CSV table of C-alpha atoms in Angstrom, one decimal:
chain,number,residue,atom,x,y,z
I,345,TYR,CA,138.2,105.1,149.1
I,346,GLN,CA,137.5,101.4,149.2
I,347,ARG,CA,133.8,102.1,149.7
I,348,ARG,CA,133.7,104.6,146.9
I,349,VAL,CA,135.3,102.1,144.4
I,350,HIS,CA,133.2,99.0,145.6
I,351,GLY,CA,130.2,101.3,145.2
I,352,ASP,CA,131.1,102.2,141.7
I,353,ILE,CA,131.9,98.5,140.7
I,354,LYS,CA,128.4,97.6,142.2
I,355,MET,CA,126.6,100.6,140.5
I,356,GLY,CA,128.4,99.5,137.2
I,357,PHE,CA,127.3,95.9,137.6
I,358,LYS,CA,123.7,97.0,138.2
I,359,LEU,CA,123.9,99.1,135.3
I,360,ASN,CA,125.4,96.5,132.9
I,361,VAL,CA,122.8,93.6,134.1
I,362,GLY,CA,120.1,96.1,133.5
I,363,LEU,CA,121.3,96.9,129.8
I,364,PHE,CA,121.7,93.2,129.3
I,365,GLY,CA,118.4,92.6,130.4
I,366,ILE,CA,117.1,95.1,127.9
I,367,PHE,CA,119.2,93.6,125.2
I,368,LEU,CA,117.9,90.3,126.0
I,369,LEU,CA,114.2,91.5,125.9
I,370,CYS,CA,114.7,93.1,122.5
I,371,PHE,CA,116.4,90.3,121.1
I,372,PHE,CA,113.6,88.0,122.0
I,373,GLU,CA,111.2,90.2,120.9
I,374,ALA,CA,112.9,90.8,117.4
I,375,ASN,CA,113.1,87.2,117.0
I,376,ALA,CA,109.6,86.6,118.2
I,377,GLN,CA,108.4,88.9,115.6
I,378,ILE,CA,106.0,87.1,113.1
I,379,VAL,CA,105.8,88.4,109.5
I,380,GLU,CA,102.5,88.9,108.1
I,381,LEU,CA,102.7,87.4,104.4
I,382,THR,CA,100.4,87.8,101.3
I,383,ASP,CA,99.7,85.2,98.6
I,384,LEU,CA,102.3,87.2,96.3
I,385,ASP,CA,105.2,87.0,98.7
I,386,ILE,CA,104.6,83.7,100.3
I,387,GLN,CA,106.2,81.6,97.6
I,388,LEU,CA,109.1,83.5,97.3
I,389,THR,CA,109.7,83.4,101.1
I,390,LEU,CA,109.4,79.6,101.1
I,391,LYS,CA,112.0,79.6,98.0
I,392,GLN,CA,114.7,81.9,99.8
I,393,LYS,CA,114.3,80.7,103.6
I,394,ARG,CA,115.5,77.4,104.6
I,395,ILE,CA,113.2,76.8,107.4
I,396,VAL,CA,109.8,78.7,107.6
I,397,GLY,CA,107.0,78.3,110.1
I,398,VAL,CA,103.9,79.6,108.7
I,399,LEU,CA,100.4,79.9,110.5
I,400,PHE,CA,97.3,80.1,107.9
I,401,TYR,CA,94.5,81.6,109.8
I,402,PHE,CA,91.1,82.7,109.3
I,403,SER,CA,90.5,84.6,112.3
I,404,GLN,CA,92.8,86.3,114.9
I,405,GLU,CA,90.1,84.9,117.4
I,406,GLU,CA,91.1,81.2,116.9
I,407,ILE,CA,92.8,79.3,119.8
I,408,LEU,CA,96.0,78.2,117.5
I,409,TYR,CA,96.4,82.0,116.3
I,410,SER,CA,96.9,83.2,120.2
I,411,GLU,CA,98.9,80.0,121.0
I,412,TYR,CA,101.3,80.5,118.0
I,413,VAL,CA,101.9,84.0,119.0
I,414,ASN,CA,102.6,83.0,122.7
I,415,ALA,CA,104.9,80.1,121.4
I,416,THR,CA,107.0,82.5,119.3
I,417,LYS,CA,107.6,84.9,122.3
I,418,GLN,CA,109.8,81.8,123.6
I,419,PHE,CA,111.4,80.9,120.3
I,420,SER,CA,114.7,82.7,119.6
I,421,GLY,CA,115.9,80.6,117.0
I,422,GLU,CA,118.7,81.8,114.5
I,423,LYS,CA,117.2,84.7,112.3
I,424,ASP,CA,118.8,83.4,109.3
I,425,GLN,CA,117.9,79.7,110.0
I,426,PHE,CA,114.1,80.1,111.0
I,427,PHE,CA,111.6,82.4,109.4
I,428,LEU,CA,108.3,82.9,111.5
I,429,ALA,CA,105.1,84.2,109.6
I,430,LYS,CA,101.3,84.0,109.1
I,431,ILE,CA,98.9,84.8,106.4
I,432,SER,CA,95.2,85.3,106.5
I,433,VAL,CA,93.3,83.0,104.4
I,434,ARG,CA,90.2,85.0,104.2
I,435,LYS,CA,92.3,87.9,102.8
I,436,HIS,CA,94.1,85.7,100.4
I,437,PRO,CA,91.8,82.7,99.6
I,438,THR,CA,94.3,81.5,96.9
I,439,VAL,CA,96.5,80.0,99.5
I,440,LYS,CA,93.7,77.5,100.7
I,441,SER,CA,93.9,75.8,97.3
I,442,MET,CA,97.6,76.3,96.9
I,443,PHE,CA,98.3,74.3,100.2
I,444,LEU,CA,95.3,72.0,100.4
I,445,LEU,CA,94.1,73.7,103.7
I,446,PRO,CA,90.9,72.7,106.0
I,447,GLU,CA,88.4,75.2,107.1
I,448,LYS,CA,90.5,76.0,110.3
I,449,ALA,CA,93.7,77.6,111.3
I,450,THR,CA,96.8,75.4,110.3
I,451,LEU,CA,100.5,75.7,111.4
I,452,LYS,CA,102.9,74.4,108.7
I,453,VAL,CA,106.8,74.2,108.8
I,454,PHE,CA,108.7,74.1,105.3
I,455,ALA,CA,112.2,72.9,105.5
I,456,ASN,CA,114.5,72.3,102.7
I,457,GLY,CA,111.7,71.7,99.9
I,458,MET,CA,109.5,69.7,102.4
I,459,GLU,CA,106.6,70.6,104.6
I,460,ASP,CA,105.0,69.4,107.9
I,461,THR,CA,101.8,70.1,109.7
I,462,TYR,CA,101.2,70.5,113.4
I,463,ASN,CA,98.4,68.1,114.3
I,464,LEU,CA,98.8,68.3,118.2
I,465,PRO,CA,96.5,70.1,120.5
I,466,PRO,CA,96.8,74.0,120.3
I,467,ASN,CA,99.0,74.9,123.1
I,468,SER,CA,102.1,77.0,123.2
I,469,GLN,CA,104.5,74.5,124.6
I,470,GLY,CA,103.5,72.0,122.0
I,471,ILE,CA,104.1,74.5,119.3
I,472,MET,CA,107.2,75.5,120.7
I,473,LYS,CA,108.6,71.9,120.8
I,474,PHE,CA,107.3,71.4,117.1
I,475,LEU,CA,109.1,74.4,116.0
I,476,PHE,CA,112.4,73.5,117.6
I,477,SER,CA,112.2,69.9,116.4
I,478,LYS,CA,112.1,71.3,112.9
I,479,ALA,CA,114.8,73.7,113.5
I,480,TYR,CA,117.2,71.4,115.3
I,481,THR,CA,116.4,67.9,113.7
I,482,ARG,CA,119.5,67.8,111.4
I,483,PRO,CA,120.9,65.3,111.2
I,484,LYS,CA,118.1,62.6,111.1
I,485,GLU,CA,118.4,59.1,112.4
I,486,ILE,CA,118.0,56.1,109.8
I,487,ALA,CA,115.7,53.7,111.0
I,488,SER,CA,116.6,50.9,108.7
I,489,PRO,CA,119.2,49.5,106.2
I,490,GLU,CA,116.4,49.7,103.6
I,491,GLU,CA,115.7,53.4,104.2
I,492,ALA,CA,119.6,54.1,103.9
I,493,LYS,CA,119.5,52.5,100.4
I,494,GLY,CA,116.6,54.6,99.4
I,495,LEU,CA,118.5,57.8,99.9
I,496,LYS,CA,120.1,57.2,96.6
I,497,GLN,CA,116.9,58.1,95.0
I,498,ARG,CA,116.3,61.3,96.9
I,499,PRO,CA,116.7,64.5,95.3
I,500,GLY,CA,119.6,66.7,96.1
I,501,PHE,CA,122.6,66.0,98.2
I,502,ASN,CA,122.1,63.5,101.2
I,503,ILE,CA,124.9,63.0,103.8
I,504,ILE,CA,125.0,60.0,105.7
I,505,LEU,CA,127.2,59.7,109.1
I,506,VAL,CA,128.4,55.9,109.8
I,507,SER,CA,128.8,56.1,113.5
I,508,GLU,CA,126.9,55.6,117.0
I,509,GLU,CA,129.2,57.9,119.0
I,510,LYS,CA,127.4,60.7,120.4
I,511,ALA,CA,130.3,63.3,120.3
I,512,ILE,CA,130.5,62.6,116.3
I,513,ILE,CA,127.0,62.9,116.0
I,514,LYS,CA,127.0,66.1,117.7
I,515,ALA,CA,129.8,67.3,115.8
I,516,LEU,CA,127.6,66.7,112.5
I,517,GLN,CA,124.8,68.3,114.2
I,518,GLU,CA,126.7,71.4,114.7
I,519,ILE,CA,127.8,71.3,111.1
I,520,ALA,CA,124.3,70.8,109.8
I,521,PHE,CA,122.9,73.6,111.6
I,522,ALA,CA,125.6,76.0,110.7
I,523,TYR,CA,125.1,74.9,106.9
I,524,SER,CA,122.6,77.1,105.2
I,525,GLY,CA,122.4,75.4,101.9
I,526,PHE,CA,120.0,72.6,100.5
I,527,ILE,CA,121.7,69.4,101.8
I,528,GLU,CA,120.2,66.6,104.0
I,529,PHE,CA,121.9,65.2,106.7
I,530,TRP,CA,121.4,61.5,108.2
I,531,TYR,CA,123.1,59.1,110.5
I,532,LEU,CA,123.1,55.3,111.3
I,533,GLY,CA,125.0,52.7,113.3
I,534,THR,CA,127.8,50.6,112.0
I,535,GLU,CA,125.9,47.3,111.9
I,536,LYS,CA,123.0,48.9,109.9
I,537,ALA,CA,125.6,50.5,107.5
I,538,LYS,CA,127.3,47.1,107.0
I,539,THR,CA,123.8,45.7,105.8
I,540,ALA,CA,122.9,48.7,103.8
I,541,PHE,CA,126.4,49.1,102.1
I,542,ALA,CA,127.3,45.7,101.8
I,543,GLU,CA,129.3,46.3,98.6
I,544,LEU,CA,131.7,48.3,100.6
I,545,GLU,CA,134.8,46.4,101.8
I,546,VAL,CA,135.6,49.2,104.5
I,547,LEU,CA,132.8,51.5,105.9
I,548,PRO,CA,133.8,55.2,105.4
I,549,LEU,CA,132.9,57.8,108.2
I,550,VAL,CA,130.6,59.5,105.9
I,551,ILE,CA,128.9,58.8,102.4
I,552,ILE,CA,127.5,61.3,100.2
I,553,TYR,CA,125.0,61.1,97.5
I,554,PRO,CA,125.0,63.8,95.1
I,555,PRO,CA,121.9,64.4,93.0
I,556,PHE,CA,121.0,63.2,89.6
I,557,SER,CA,122.5,59.8,90.1
I,558,GLN,CA,126.0,60.6,90.3
I,559,ALA,CA,128.7,58.3,91.8
I,560,PRO,CA,128.7,58.3,95.9
I,561,LEU,CA,131.5,60.1,97.4
I,562,TYR,CA,133.3,59.2,100.5
I,563,TYR,CA,134.7,61.2,103.4
I,564,ASN,CA,137.2,59.6,105.9
I,565,LYS,CA,138.7,62.6,107.9
I,566,GLU,CA,137.9,63.8,111.1
I,567,LEU,CA,134.5,66.0,111.4
I,568,LYS,CA,136.0,69.6,111.9
I,569,LYS,CA,133.3,72.0,111.5
I,570,GLU,CA,135.0,74.7,109.3
I,571,GLU,CA,137.0,72.1,107.3
I,572,PHE,CA,134.1,70.3,106.3
I,573,LEU,CA,131.7,73.2,105.6
I,574,GLU,CA,134.3,74.1,103.1
I,575,TYR,CA,134.2,70.7,101.7
I,576,LEU,CA,130.5,70.9,101.3
I,577,LYS,CA,130.6,74.4,99.7
I,578,SER,CA,133.1,72.6,97.2
I,579,LEU,CA,130.5,69.9,96.6
I,580,GLU,CA,127.8,72.5,95.7
I,581,ASP,CA,129.8,73.5,92.5
I,582,LEU,CA,128.0,70.8,90.4
I,583,PRO,CA,129.5,69.8,86.9
I,584,LEU,CA,127.3,70.1,83.7
I,585,ILE,CA,124.7,67.7,84.5
I,586,SER,CA,123.8,65.1,81.6
I,587,LEU,CA,120.2,64.3,81.7
I,588,HIS,CA,119.2,60.6,80.8
I,589,LYS,CA,116.2,58.3,81.4
I,590,GLY,CA,117.4,57.5,85.0
I,591,ASN,CA,117.9,61.1,86.3
I,592,MET,CA,115.4,63.3,84.2
I,593,ARG,CA,112.5,62.9,86.3
I,594,GLU,CA,114.4,64.4,89.5
I,595,ILE,CA,114.8,67.7,88.0
I,596,LEU,CA,110.8,68.0,88.2
I,597,LEU,CA,110.3,66.9,91.7
I,598,PRO,CA,108.7,69.6,93.8
I,599,MET,CA,111.4,69.8,96.3
I,600,GLN,CA,114.0,70.5,93.8
I,601,PRO,CA,115.3,74.0,95.4
I,602,LYS,CA,117.5,75.1,92.6
I,603,ASP,CA,116.5,77.1,89.5
I,604,THR,CA,117.8,75.0,86.4
I,605,ILE,CA,118.8,75.7,83.0
I,606,ILE,CA,118.8,73.0,80.4
I,607,LEU,CA,120.1,72.9,76.9
I,608,PHE,CA,118.1,70.8,74.6
I,609,ARG,CA,120.3,69.8,71.6
I,610,ALA,CA,120.9,67.0,68.9
I,611,GLU,CA,124.1,64.9,68.8
I,612,GLU,CA,125.4,67.1,66.1
I,613,HIS,CA,125.2,70.1,68.4
I,614,LYS,CA,127.1,68.6,71.2
I,615,ALA,CA,129.7,71.2,70.8
I,616,LEU,CA,127.4,73.8,72.6
I,617,ASP,CA,127.8,72.1,75.9
I,618,GLU,CA,131.2,74.3,76.1
I,619,GLU,CA,129.0,77.4,75.8
I,620,ILE,CA,126.8,76.6,78.6
I,621,LYS,CA,129.8,75.8,80.8
I,622,LYS,CA,131.0,79.4,80.0
I,623,ILE,CA,127.7,80.7,81.2
I,624,LYS,CA,127.7,78.7,84.4
I,625,LYS,CA,130.7,80.6,85.5
I,626,HIS,CA,128.5,83.5,86.0
I,627,PHE,CA,126.0,82.2,88.3
I,628,PRO,CA,126.4,80.8,91.9
I,629,SER,CA,126.5,77.0,91.7
I,630,THR,CA,124.5,77.0,95.2
I,631,GLU,CA,121.4,78.4,93.4
I,632,PHE,CA,121.5,77.0,89.9
I,633,ILE,CA,121.7,73.6,88.0
I,634,PHE,CA,122.9,73.6,84.5
I,635,ALA,CA,122.3,70.4,82.4
I,636,THR,CA,122.0,69.1,78.9
I,637,ILE,CA,119.7,66.5,77.3
I,638,GLY,CA,119.7,65.1,73.9
I,639,ILE,CA,116.4,64.8,71.8
I,640,SER,CA,116.8,61.2,70.1
I,641,SER,CA,115.3,58.7,72.7
I,642,PRO,CA,111.4,58.5,73.1
I,643,GLU,CA,111.9,59.5,76.8
I,644,GLU,CA,113.7,62.4,75.7
I,645,ILE,CA,111.1,63.8,73.5
I,646,GLN,CA,108.3,63.0,76.0
I,647,PHE,CA,110.4,65.0,78.7
I,648,ALA,CA,110.3,68.0,76.2
I,649,ASP,CA,106.5,67.5,75.6
I,650,GLN,CA,106.0,68.1,79.3
I,651,PHE,CA,107.1,71.6,78.7
I,652,SER,CA,105.2,71.9,75.5
I,653,LEU,CA,108.3,72.6,73.5
I,654,SER,CA,108.9,72.6,69.9
I,655,LEU,CA,111.9,70.6,69.1
I,656,ASN,CA,111.8,71.9,65.6
I,657,GLN,CA,113.5,74.9,66.9
I,658,GLU,CA,116.5,72.8,68.4
I,659,PRO,CA,118.9,73.8,69.8
I,660,LEU,CA,117.1,75.7,72.7
I,661,LEU,CA,117.4,76.6,76.2
I,662,LEU,CA,114.9,76.0,78.9
I,663,PHE,CA,115.0,77.9,82.2
I,664,LEU,CA,113.0,76.7,85.0
I,665,SER,CA,112.3,78.6,88.2
I,666,TYR,CA,110.9,76.7,91.2
I,667,LEU,CA,108.0,78.3,93.2
I,668,ARG,CA,105.6,76.7,95.4
I,669,ILE,CA,102.6,77.0,93.2
I,670,GLY,CA,104.5,75.3,90.5
I,671,VAL,CA,107.4,75.7,87.9
I,672,LYS,CA,107.6,78.9,85.6
I,673,LYS,CA,109.5,78.5,82.4
I,674,TRP,CA,111.5,80.7,80.0
I,675,ILE,CA,112.6,79.6,76.4
I,676,TYR,CA,115.6,80.8,74.6
I,677,THR,CA,116.0,79.8,70.7
I,678,GLY,CA,118.3,82.7,70.0
I,679,GLU,CA,122.0,82.7,69.0
I,680,MET,CA,123.9,80.1,71.2
I,681,ARG,CA,126.5,82.4,72.2
I,682,GLU,CA,127.6,83.1,75.7
I,683,LYS,CA,127.2,86.9,75.3
I,684,SER,CA,123.7,86.4,73.9
I,685,ILE,CA,122.4,84.1,76.4
I,686,LEU,CA,123.7,86.4,79.2
I,687,GLU,CA,121.8,89.3,77.8
I,688,PHE,CA,118.4,87.2,77.6
I,689,LEU,CA,118.9,86.1,81.3
I,690,GLU,CA,119.5,89.6,82.4
I,691,LYS,CA,116.1,90.6,80.7
I,692,ARG,CA,114.3,87.7,82.2
I,693,THR,CA,115.5,88.5,85.8
I,694,ALA,CA,114.4,92.4,85.2
I,695,GLY,CA,111.1,91.0,83.9
I,696,LEU,CA,111.4,92.0,80.2
I,697,VAL,CA,110.6,88.5,79.1
I,698,SER,CA,107.3,86.9,79.6
I,699,PRO,CA,107.2,83.2,80.8
I,700,HIS,CA,106.5,80.4,78.4
I,701,ILE,CA,102.7,79.3,78.8
I,702,LYS,CA,101.4,76.1,77.3
I,703,SER,CA,98.6,76.9,75.2
I,704,GLU,CA,96.4,75.9,72.3
I,705,GLU,CA,95.3,78.3,69.5
I,706,PRO,CA,92.0,80.4,70.3
I,707,PRO,CA,89.1,78.8,68.3
I,708,LYS,CA,88.2,81.0,65.3
I,709,LEU,CA,84.3,80.8,65.9
I,710,ASN,CA,84.0,81.7,69.9
I,711,ASN,CA,80.6,83.4,70.3
I,712,GLY,CA,78.6,80.9,72.2
I,713,PRO,CA,77.4,81.6,75.7
I,714,VAL,CA,80.2,79.8,77.0
I,715,TYR,CA,83.7,81.2,75.9
I,716,VAL,CA,86.4,78.8,75.1
I,717,LEU,CA,89.3,80.0,76.9
I,718,VAL,CA,93.0,79.2,76.2
I,719,GLY,CA,96.2,79.9,78.0
I,720,LYS,CA,97.4,82.7,76.0
I,721,THR,CA,94.1,84.3,76.0
I,722,TYR,CA,93.6,84.1,80.0
I,723,GLU,CA,95.1,87.5,81.1
I,724,LYS,CA,92.9,89.5,78.4
I,725,GLU,CA,89.6,87.6,79.0
I,726,VAL,CA,89.7,87.0,82.6
I,727,LEU,CA,92.2,89.1,84.5
I,728,LEU,CA,91.8,92.5,82.5
I,729,ALA,CA,88.1,91.8,81.9
I,730,LYS,CA,85.6,94.2,84.1
I,731,GLU,CA,83.1,91.5,84.4
I,732,SER,CA,83.2,88.4,86.9
I,733,VAL,CA,84.1,85.2,85.5
I,734,VAL,CA,83.0,81.8,86.1
I,735,LEU,CA,85.4,79.3,84.7
I,736,LEU,CA,85.4,75.4,84.2
I,737,PHE,CA,88.7,73.4,83.9
I,738,THR,CA,88.0,70.3,81.9
I,739,SER,CA,90.1,67.7,80.5
I,740,HIS,CA,89.5,65.8,77.2
I,741,THR,CA,89.9,62.5,78.9
I,742,CYS,CA,87.1,63.3,81.8
I,743,SER,CA,83.7,62.1,81.2
I,744,PHE,CA,82.2,64.0,84.2
I,745,CYS,CA,83.6,67.0,82.7
I,746,LEU,CA,81.1,66.8,79.5
I,747,GLU,CA,78.2,66.6,82.2
I,748,LEU,CA,79.5,69.7,83.9
I,749,SER,CA,80.1,71.5,80.6
I,750,GLY,CA,76.3,71.1,79.8
I,751,ALA,CA,75.6,72.5,83.5
I,752,LEU,CA,77.7,75.5,82.6
I,753,ASN,CA,75.8,75.9,79.3
I,754,ARG,CA,72.6,76.1,81.1
I,755,ALA,CA,73.8,78.6,83.7
I,756,ALA,CA,75.2,80.9,81.0
I,757,GLU,CA,71.7,80.8,79.2
I,758,GLN,CA,70.3,81.9,82.6
I,759,TYR,CA,72.7,84.9,82.8
I,760,LYS,CA,72.8,85.8,79.0
I,761,GLU,CA,71.3,89.3,79.8
I,762,ASP,CA,73.8,90.0,82.6
I,763,LYS,CA,76.7,92.1,81.4
I,764,GLY,CA,78.4,91.7,84.6
I,765,ILE,CA,79.5,88.1,84.3
I,766,LYS,CA,81.0,85.7,81.9
I,767,PHE,CA,81.0,81.9,81.5
I,768,MET,CA,84.2,80.2,80.1
I,769,LYS,CA,85.7,76.8,80.1
I,770,ILE,CA,89.4,75.7,79.4
I,771,ASP,CA,91.1,72.3,78.8
I,772,GLY,CA,93.3,72.3,81.6
I,773,PRO,CA,95.9,69.4,80.3
I,774,LYS,CA,96.3,71.4,77.0
I,775,ASN,CA,96.6,74.7,78.4
I,776,GLU,CA,98.5,76.6,81.4
I,777,ILE,CA,97.4,79.5,83.6
I,778,GLU,CA,100.2,81.3,85.4
I,779,ASP,CA,100.1,81.0,89.0
I,780,LEU,CA,97.0,78.9,89.2
I,781,PRO,CA,98.1,75.2,88.6
I,782,ILE,CA,94.8,72.9,88.4
I,783,THR,CA,95.5,69.4,88.6
I,784,VAL,CA,91.8,68.1,89.4
I,785,TYR,CA,89.3,67.9,86.6
I,786,PRO,CA,86.7,69.1,86.4
I,787,SER,CA,87.2,72.2,88.7
I,788,VAL,CA,85.2,75.6,88.8
I,789,ARG,CA,86.4,78.9,90.0
I,790,PHE,CA,84.9,82.1,90.4
I,791,PHE,CA,86.8,85.4,89.7
I,792,PRO,CA,85.1,88.4,91.5
I,793,ALA,CA,85.1,91.5,89.1
I,794,ASN,CA,86.8,93.8,91.9
I,795,LYS,CA,89.2,91.2,93.4
I,796,LYS,CA,91.3,89.6,90.7
I,797,PRO,CA,93.7,87.8,90.4
I,798,SER,CA,92.1,86.1,93.4
I,799,SER,CA,89.5,83.3,92.9
I,800,VAL,CA,87.1,81.2,94.9
I,801,SER,CA,86.7,77.4,94.1
I,802,LEU,CA,83.4,76.2,93.7
I,803,ASN,CA,82.4,72.7,94.9
I,804,VAL,CA,80.0,71.8,92.1
I,805,ASN,CA,78.5,68.3,91.2
I,806,SER,CA,75.4,69.3,89.5
I,807,TYR,CA,73.6,72.3,87.6
I,808,GLU,CA,71.8,73.1,90.8
I,809,ASP,CA,75.0,73.2,92.8
I,810,LEU,CA,76.4,75.6,90.3
I,811,MET,CA,73.4,78.0,89.9
I,812,ASN,CA,73.0,77.8,93.8
I,813,GLN,CA,76.9,78.9,94.4
I,814,ILE,CA,76.6,81.6,91.8
I,815,LYS,CA,73.4,83.0,93.4
I,816,THR,CA,75.3,83.1,96.7
I,817,ILE,CA,78.4,84.8,95.8
I,818,TYR,CA,77.1,86.8,92.8
I,819,GLY,CA,73.4,87.3,92.7
I,820,SER,CA,70.4,85.8,91.0
I,821,PRO,CA,69.7,86.2,87.1
I,822,VAL,CA,66.4,88.1,88.1
I,823,GLU,CA,68.0,90.4,90.5
I,824,LYS,CA,70.9,91.7,88.1
I,825,THR,CA,68.3,92.0,85.2
I,826,ILE,CA,66.2,94.3,87.6
I,827,LYS,CA,69.2,96.4,88.8
I,828,THR,CA,70.3,96.6,85.2
I,829,ASP,CA,66.8,97.8,84.2
I,830,LEU,CA,66.9,100.4,87.1
I,831,GLN,CA,70.2,101.7,86.0
I,832,HIS,CA,69.0,102.3,82.4
I,833,TYR,CA,66.1,103.8,83.8
I,834,HIS,CA,67.8,106.4,86.0
I,835,THR,CA,70.2,107.2,83.1
């Protein structure tokens, strides 16, 4: 009887160990899975995930590619805390300019609106340590009192623990890792804190800097995980922010993680703030910021000009959605009532309202060899056109742009008999192109006829550069003319 019972126990133990081993294998394999991204979903992934590791690769034969795969097999980070991905630069060339990538595989980690690049030798152990360091470096140690003072100007929430006790720092580390919102955690010793916060008679355990230059908050209770997480959740419920000269720039920072709704209104329409407060109740405060701004001072008017807003339509609502490639904007000028505004926002979410694009009016005469493009004609003339397109981004303040405009005119003359390619130019600062933010002028991009909206950046400094690159990626004018003549002959 004893042998039989012990034998069953032994067999059961072996079975359970075996099943546990299979579970571990499945768990590690599941966590080690690397998601293949595209140029369309990478921006959404970076927006939704708190920590993302992305390998930008040109070929699977690259050393960094295989070492990254090996490293991720050893990485079992929390599924919701860390997202591992890769994307082919050759298949999606737009990411090269989007992330300023070199001509080789590059590993980046994106965390809380910021990014870091792996610059050590390509080996799996180094990569694994790099990934772990990004996943578990919250909170970060503050190096100096000056750095602590500078946290007042950082965007979003910044929480500072004043202590050198390892147990308390570990408690904050557990809280930071469990928290999935957009808050930065820091710690520094008492002596440094006395210098940094000399204005405080008594140092609190935790100092909290809310966004948009609001007054700091202080927390002096014992750091208990669940209790402090509830406290942080309550902090995320921001009031209606009043934008002014001191804080309006913060809302434009690229690390700003939340979508934002801003009411532009004159002083006599201040009562509309109450309508915005009603709308605020319908949206999670962890994802949206609601703000108001007047339109009386020169700074406020200049702020509105950045979004090409016509303040003659005041009051108006500006909806900003933050993506890695830039900021998308929607404008509402209808009835400023809760029901009407909510209906507009529902249509925007459903894709029934087009984003606002800064654009000049198209010129009335536009039949030269180089077509003058504006923001509102980009989709029709470039994306929907059957021809390949060479597009020069210029600026009215750029002297070298004039020289390249002349080179573009000469190139257009060379290809004027070719019906398969068009030459265009656009004044970048005065016009926006959705999903293609250009900030360096002059810039030249080539849109292949069969691969739009993808485009290739051309490194052009002269007419000869331009012609050589067009011949390489498209063909020479003579070849194209002969091909066209043969097609006519066969017809």
